[in-house]
Coordinates of C-alpha atoms and ligand atoms in Angstrom, one line a residue:
M114 CA -9.0 11.9 22.0
E115 CA -5.2 11.1 23.0
T116 CA -3.4 8.5 20.8
Q117 CA -1.8 6.2 23.0
R118 CA 1.6 5.5 22.0
L119 CA 2.5 1.6 22.5
N120 CA 5.9 -0.2 21.9
G121 CA 5.6 -3.5 19.7
N122 CA 8.7 -4.9 21.8
Y123 CA 6.5 -5.1 24.9
N124 CA 4.0 -7.9 25.5
S125 CA 2.1 -5.8 27.7
D126 CA 1.7 -3.2 25.1
I127 CA 0.4 -6.2 22.7
V128 CA -2.2 -7.0 25.4
I129 CA -3.6 -3.3 25.2
A130 CA -3.9 -2.8 21.7
G131 CA -5.6 -6.3 21.6
T132 CA -7.8 -4.9 24.6
I133 CA -8.5 -1.8 22.7
L134 CA -9.3 -3.6 19.0
R135 CA -12.0 -6.3 20.8
Q136 CA -13.5 -3.1 22.8
G137 CA -13.9 -1.6 19.1
G138 CA -11.5 1.0 19.1
L139 CA -8.6 1.5 16.0
V140 CA -5.2 0.8 16.5
A141 CA -2.6 1.8 13.8
I142 CA -0.2 -1.2 13.6
P143 CA 3.1 -2.2 11.8
T144 CA 3.2 -4.9 9.2
E145 CA 5.7 -5.8 6.7
T146 CA 4.4 -3.5 3.8
V147 CA 3.0 -0.6 5.7
Y148 CA 1.2 0.7 8.7
G149 CA -2.4 -0.4 8.9
L150 CA -5.1 1.3 10.6
A151 CA -7.0 -1.8 12.4
G152 CA -10.3 -2.3 13.6
D153 CA -12.6 -5.4 14.6
A154 CA -13.3 -6.6 10.9
T155 CA -16.9 -8.0 12.3
N156 CA -17.8 -4.9 14.3
E157 CA -19.9 -2.6 12.4
A158 CA -19.1 0.6 14.3
A159 CA -15.2 -0.3 14.5
V160 CA -15.2 -0.7 10.7
Q161 CA -17.2 3.0 9.9
K162 CA -14.9 4.5 12.3
I163 CA -11.8 3.3 10.3
F164 CA -13.7 5.0 7.1
L165 CA -14.3 8.1 9.0
S166 CA -10.8 8.7 10.7
K167 CA -9.1 8.1 7.2
G168 CA -11.9 10.0 5.2
R169 CA -11.9 7.1 3.1
P170 CA -14.5 6.8 0.3
Q171 CA -17.1 3.9 1.4
D172 CA -17.3 2.7 -1.6
N173 CA -13.6 1.3 -1.2
P174 CA -13.7 -2.1 0.6
L175 CA -10.7 -3.2 3.4
I176 CA -8.3 -5.8 3.8
V177 CA -9.1 -8.3 6.0
H178 CA -6.4 -9.4 8.6
I179 CA -5.9 -13.0 9.9
S180 CA -3.5 -15.0 12.0
S181 CA -4.6 -18.0 11.2
Y182 CA -5.8 -20.5 8.5
E183 CA -8.9 -21.6 10.6
Q184 CA -9.9 -17.7 9.8
L185 CA -9.4 -18.2 6.5
N186 CA -12.2 -21.0 6.1
Q187 CA -14.3 -18.9 8.3
L188 CA -14.1 -15.7 6.3
T189 CA -14.3 -17.5 3.2
S190 CA -17.9 -19.2 1.3
E191 CA -15.5 -21.4 -0.9
L192 CA -11.8 -22.1 -1.2
S193 CA -10.4 -23.1 -4.2
I194 CA -7.2 -25.1 -4.8
K195 CA -5.4 -21.8 -6.4
A196 CA -6.1 -20.2 -3.3
K197 CA -4.5 -22.8 -1.1
Q198 CA -1.6 -23.0 -3.4
L199 CA -1.0 -19.2 -3.4
A200 CA -1.4 -19.3 0.6
D201 CA 1.2 -22.1 0.6
A202 CA 3.4 -20.1 -1.4
F203 CA 3.3 -16.8 0.0
W204 CA 1.6 -16.5 3.4
P205 CA 2.2 -15.1 5.5
G206 CA 3.3 -12.5 3.6
P207 CA 2.7 -9.4 1.7
L208 CA -0.3 -10.8 -0.7
T209 CA -3.7 -10.3 -0.5
M210 CA -6.3 -12.5 -2.4
I211 CA -10.0 -11.4 -3.1
L212 CA -12.3 -14.6 -2.5
P213 CA -15.9 -15.3 -2.4
K214 CA -16.8 -13.9 1.2
S215 CA -18.5 -15.4 4.0
K216 CA -21.4 -14.2 6.2
L217 CA -18.9 -13.3 8.5
I218 CA -18.2 -10.1 6.3
S219 CA -20.8 -7.3 6.2
D220 CA -21.5 -5.1 3.5
R221 CA -19.4 -2.0 4.9
V222 CA -16.1 -4.0 5.0
S223 CA -16.6 -5.3 1.6
A224 CA -18.4 -2.1 0.2
G225 CA -21.3 -4.1 -0.9
L226 CA -19.3 -6.6 -3.2
S227 CA -19.7 -10.5 -2.7
T228 CA -16.1 -10.9 -2.4
V229 CA -13.3 -10.4 0.5
A230 CA -9.8 -9.2 0.2
L231 CA -8.0 -11.6 3.0
R232 CA -4.3 -11.1 3.6
F233 CA -2.0 -13.3 6.6
P234 CA 0.9 -10.8 7.3
S235 CA 4.4 -11.9 8.2
H236 CA 4.9 -9.4 10.6
S237 CA 5.6 -11.1 14.3
V238 CA 3.9 -7.7 15.9
A239 CA 1.0 -8.0 13.5
I240 CA 0.4 -11.5 14.0
E241 CA 1.1 -11.2 17.8
I242 CA -1.7 -7.9 17.7
I243 CA -4.6 -9.9 15.5
K244 CA -4.0 -13.1 18.4
S245 CA -4.4 -10.9 21.3
A246 CA -7.5 -9.0 19.5
G247 CA -8.8 -12.8 18.6
V248 CA -10.9 -11.3 16.0
P249 CA -10.2 -10.7 12.5
L250 CA -9.0 -7.0 12.0
A251 CA -9.9 -4.7 9.0
A252 CA -6.9 -2.3 8.2
P253 CA -6.6 -0.4 5.4
S254 CA -3.1 1.9 5.1
A255 CA -3.1 4.1 8.2
N256 CA -2.5 7.2 6.7
I257 CA -5.3 10.0 5.6
S258 CA -7.2 8.7 2.3
G259 CA -4.8 10.4 -0.3
S260 CA -1.4 11.1 1.5
P261 CA 1.4 8.3 1.0
S262 CA 0.9 5.2 2.9
P263 CA 2.9 5.6 6.4
T264 CA 6.0 3.4 6.6
T265 CA 7.0 4.6 10.0
A266 CA 5.0 5.1 13.6
A267 CA 6.0 9.0 12.9
H268 CA 4.1 9.0 9.7
V269 CA 1.2 7.4 11.0
L270 CA 0.9 10.3 13.8
H271 CA 1.6 13.1 11.4
D272 CA -1.9 12.0 9.7
L273 CA -4.1 10.8 12.6
D274 CA -2.7 12.0 15.9
G275 CA -5.6 12.7 18.1
K276 CA -8.1 10.6 15.9
I277 CA -7.3 7.1 16.7
D278 CA -7.3 5.2 20.0
A279 CA -3.2 4.1 19.7
V280 CA -0.2 3.5 17.3
V281 CA 2.0 0.6 18.0
D282 CA 5.5 1.2 16.7
G283 CA 7.1 -1.6 15.6
G284 CA 9.7 0.5 13.5
A285 CA 10.2 1.3 9.9
C286 CA 8.3 -1.2 7.7
T287 CA 10.9 -3.5 5.5
I288 CA 9.1 -3.8 2.5
G289 CA 7.5 0.0 2.1
L290 CA 4.9 -0.7 -0.2
E291 CA 1.2 -1.8 -0.2
S292 CA 0.5 -5.9 -0.3
T293 CA 0.0 -7.3 -4.1
V294 CA -3.9 -8.1 -4.4
V295 CA -4.9 -10.8 -6.6
N296 CA -8.6 -11.8 -7.4
L297 CA -8.8 -15.2 -7.2
T298 CA -12.9 -15.0 -8.6
T299 CA -12.4 -14.5 -12.0
E300 CA -11.9 -17.5 -14.3
I301 CA -8.3 -16.8 -14.8
P302 CA -6.9 -14.5 -11.7
T303 CA -6.4 -11.3 -12.1
L304 CA -3.5 -8.9 -10.6
L305 CA -5.5 -5.7 -9.1
R306 CA -2.4 -4.1 -7.7
P307 CA 1.4 -4.8 -7.9
G308 CA 3.5 -5.5 -4.7
H309 CA 6.5 -7.6 -3.1
V310 CA 5.1 -10.7 -4.8
T311 CA 5.5 -10.2 -8.1
L312 CA 3.6 -10.9 -11.2
E313 CA 6.3 -13.5 -12.2
Q314 CA 6.1 -15.2 -8.6
L315 CA 2.3 -15.3 -9.5
K316 CA 2.3 -16.9 -12.7
S317 CA 5.0 -19.5 -11.0
V318 CA 2.1 -20.8 -9.0
L319 CA -0.9 -20.2 -10.9
G320 CA -0.1 -20.3 -14.6
D321 CA -2.0 -17.7 -16.4
V322 CA -2.4 -14.2 -14.4
N323 CA -4.2 -11.0 -16.2
V324 CA -3.1 -7.7 -15.5
V325 CA -5.9 -5.0 -14.8
D326 CA -5.5 -2.2 -17.3
A327 CA -5.2 0.4 -14.3
V328 CA -1.9 -0.9 -12.9
L329 CA -0.2 0.6 -15.6
H330 CA -2.7 3.3 -17.2
Q331 CA -5.2 5.7 -16.3
S332 CA -8.7 4.0 -15.4
D333 CA -11.1 5.2 -18.5
S334 CA -14.6 6.5 -16.7
N335 CA -16.5 4.0 -18.4
A336 CA -14.3 1.0 -18.1
P337 CA -15.9 -1.4 -15.3
V338 CA -14.2 -0.9 -11.9
F339 CA -12.8 -4.3 -11.1
S340 CA -11.4 -2.6 -7.7
P341 CA -12.8 0.2 -6.2
G342 CA -9.4 1.1 -4.6
M343 CA -8.0 1.9 -8.7
K344 CA -10.5 4.7 -9.3
Y345 CA -9.2 7.0 -6.6
K346 CA -6.2 9.4 -7.3
H347 CA -3.8 6.7 -5.2
Y348 CA -1.1 9.9 -4.1
A349 CA -0.8 13.1 -5.3
P350 CA 1.8 15.6 -3.6
K351 CA 0.8 18.8 -3.5
A352 CA 3.8 19.6 -6.2
K353 CA 2.7 18.4 -10.0
M354 CA 4.8 15.5 -10.6
V355 CA 6.3 14.4 -13.8
L356 CA 8.4 10.9 -14.6
L357 CA 11.3 11.5 -17.0
E358 CA 12.1 8.2 -18.2
G359 CA 15.9 7.9 -20.0
S360 CA 19.5 8.1 -19.0
Y361 CA 20.8 9.8 -16.1
K362 CA 22.8 12.1 -18.6
A363 CA 19.8 12.9 -20.1
F364 CA 17.5 13.4 -16.6
Q365 CA 20.4 15.6 -15.3
T366 CA 20.6 18.1 -18.5
Y367 CA 16.7 18.2 -18.8
V368 CA 16.5 19.1 -14.9
N369 CA 19.1 21.7 -15.0
A370 CA 17.9 23.4 -18.3
H371 CA 14.4 23.9 -15.9
A372 CA 16.0 24.5 -12.6
G373 CA 14.3 27.4 -10.9
E374 CA 12.4 28.6 -8.0
G375 CA 10.0 25.7 -6.5
V376 CA 11.7 23.2 -9.1
A377 CA 13.1 19.6 -6.9
A378 CA 14.3 16.4 -8.0
L379 CA 13.7 12.7 -7.1
C380 CA 16.5 10.9 -8.1
Y381 CA 18.6 8.0 -7.1
T382 CA 20.9 7.5 -4.3
G383 CA 24.2 9.1 -5.6
E384 CA 22.7 11.4 -8.2
E385 CA 22.3 14.3 -6.4
K386 CA 25.7 16.1 -6.8
G387 CA 25.1 16.9 -10.5
L388 CA 21.8 18.5 -10.1
H389 CA 21.2 22.2 -9.3
V390 CA 17.8 22.0 -7.6
P391 CA 16.9 20.6 -4.0
V392 CA 17.2 16.7 -4.4
I393 CA 15.4 14.0 -2.4
T394 CA 16.4 10.0 -3.4
Y395 CA 14.8 7.0 -3.3
G396 CA 17.5 4.7 -3.1
A397 CA 19.9 3.0 -5.1
Q398 CA 19.3 2.5 -8.7
Y399 CA 20.0 -1.1 -9.0
C400 CA 18.2 -2.1 -5.5
Q401 CA 14.4 -2.2 -6.2
E402 CA 14.0 -3.6 -2.4
E403 CA 15.4 -0.3 -1.1
Q404 CA 13.4 1.8 -3.6
A405 CA 10.1 0.4 -2.5
R406 CA 11.1 0.6 1.3
V407 CA 12.0 4.5 0.8
L408 CA 9.6 5.7 -1.9
F409 CA 6.7 6.6 0.2
G410 CA 9.1 8.7 3.2
A411 CA 10.4 10.3 0.3
L412 CA 7.5 11.7 -1.0
R413 CA 6.4 12.9 2.4
K414 CA 9.6 14.5 2.3
L415 CA 9.0 16.3 -0.8
D416 CA 5.6 17.6 0.2
E417 CA 7.3 19.3 3.2
M418 CA 9.5 21.0 0.7
N419 CA 6.8 23.2 -0.8
C420 CA 8.2 22.9 -4.3
Q421 CA 6.0 23.7 -7.4
V422 CA 7.5 21.0 -10.0
I423 CA 9.1 17.5 -8.9
Y424 CA 11.0 15.6 -11.9
A425 CA 11.6 12.0 -10.9
R426 CA 13.5 9.3 -12.4
C427 CA 11.3 6.9 -13.9
P428 CA 11.9 3.3 -12.2
N429 CA 12.0 0.2 -14.2
A430 CA 9.0 -1.8 -14.3
N431 CA 10.0 -5.1 -14.2
G432 CA 9.5 -7.4 -11.1
V433 CA 9.3 -5.4 -7.6
G434 CA 9.7 -2.4 -10.1
L435 CA 6.0 -2.6 -11.3
A436 CA 4.6 -1.8 -8.1
I437 CA 7.1 0.9 -7.7
Y438 CA 6.4 2.2 -11.2
N439 CA 2.5 1.8 -10.2
R440 CA 2.5 4.1 -7.5
M441 CA 4.8 6.4 -8.9
I442 CA 2.8 6.9 -11.8
R443 CA -0.2 7.5 -9.7
A444 CA 1.7 10.2 -7.7
A445 CA 2.5 11.8 -11.0
G446 CA -0.9 11.7 -12.6
F447 CA 0.4 9.3 -15.0
E448 CA 2.5 12.2 -16.4
V449 CA 5.4 10.3 -17.8
R450 CA 8.0 12.3 -20.4
T451 CA 10.9 10.2 -22.5
L452 CA 14.1 11.9 -22.5
D453 CA 17.1 11.1 -25.2
Ligands
LIG67 P1 -5.8 -0.2 0.9 O1 -6.7 -0.5 2.2 O2 -4.9 1.0 1.1 O3 -4.3 -1.1 1.0 O4 -6.3 -0.8 -0.2 C1 -6.8 -2.0 -0.4 C2 -7.0 -2.2 -2.0 O5 -8.1 -3.6 -1.7 C3 -7.9 -1.2 -2.6 O6 -7.4 -1.1 -3.8 C4 -9.3 -1.7 -2.9 O7 -10.1 -1.3 -3.7 C5 -8.9 -3.4 -2.6 N1 -9.8 -4.2 -2.3 C6 -10.1 -4.7 -1.2 N2 -11.4 -5.2 -1.1 C7 -11.3 -5.7 -2.1 C8 -12.5 -6.6 -3.0 N3 -13.6 -7.1 -2.4 N4 -12.4 -6.8 -4.2 C9 -11.7 -5.9 -5.4 N5 -10.7 -4.9 -4.4 C10 -10.6 -4.9 -3.6
LIG68 MG1 -4.6 2.9 1.0

């Protein structure tokens, strides 16, 4: 199939995207977090196509994207006070809530769970497309399962050109990491995936919030799985990646001592000069927003370099950094070495 290139600035293209979606087709759409691969969440065939075109395991449920509070009421069987408070505080925005599902959500979307993941995104093009489609949109990240989430239309086409009906170009995503996912069906709310809405922000609204172990540690295969996505390797570069924790001085010494054929480094912007290996940067050390925005693009560039080992600067895990750290330890297969 030929993948149509649409432009989010044109109203006529938004209408085309909405029509394709209403007819059961798949359209990659820009959101403030990453590009999503959207299909009509109420159409079983469309949902099945999402799993097939991404190569996504069937037991990994999808996030459903909405553009009104009316849709929130239709898709959940029970709306708690905490859910309303979180929606008031962070919607529209980069937050996904796990809530009890209504009959409109099929087992295919929720992977057999009794809950549904819902998000009201803030990106104006995403909102216009959901409205134009007139249906809630199931939309996982628009990449082949296992590759970094796409933050530009070019990333989407790299992975899915010829496999989906269209991509709507809305420019580079401003946040760059997937949404924060919080489960509100547990007695104490549980953070399942860190994102731009931080743990501290969630606590300021909800009080107590638990953090699922898999956010920071490799899941024990015998432990209960709270979010099926957690048991899958998020992203593994072709090369072996190792996070090096410590000062820049210690990083530089370590990398240069290990320099050689097939070795590359992933470091903060401005640190390139002292390193004797090919380098990709992921933003300024003290600008977590920038690190979040550019990280996935940097991981894609590293894959194109065909190296065998990547030594990466370990980010701070505070605030938004928890999300950056979470994605990077997964990319590194949880291999962190402490220097100094
Ligand atoms: P992605 O679509 O790639 O952004 O991933 C969505 C994430 O949300 C995955 O980690 C899913 O496992 C998780 N998720 C979606 N629906 C549910 C649900 N009903 N309960 C728990 N986790 C969910
Ligand atoms: Mg994904």
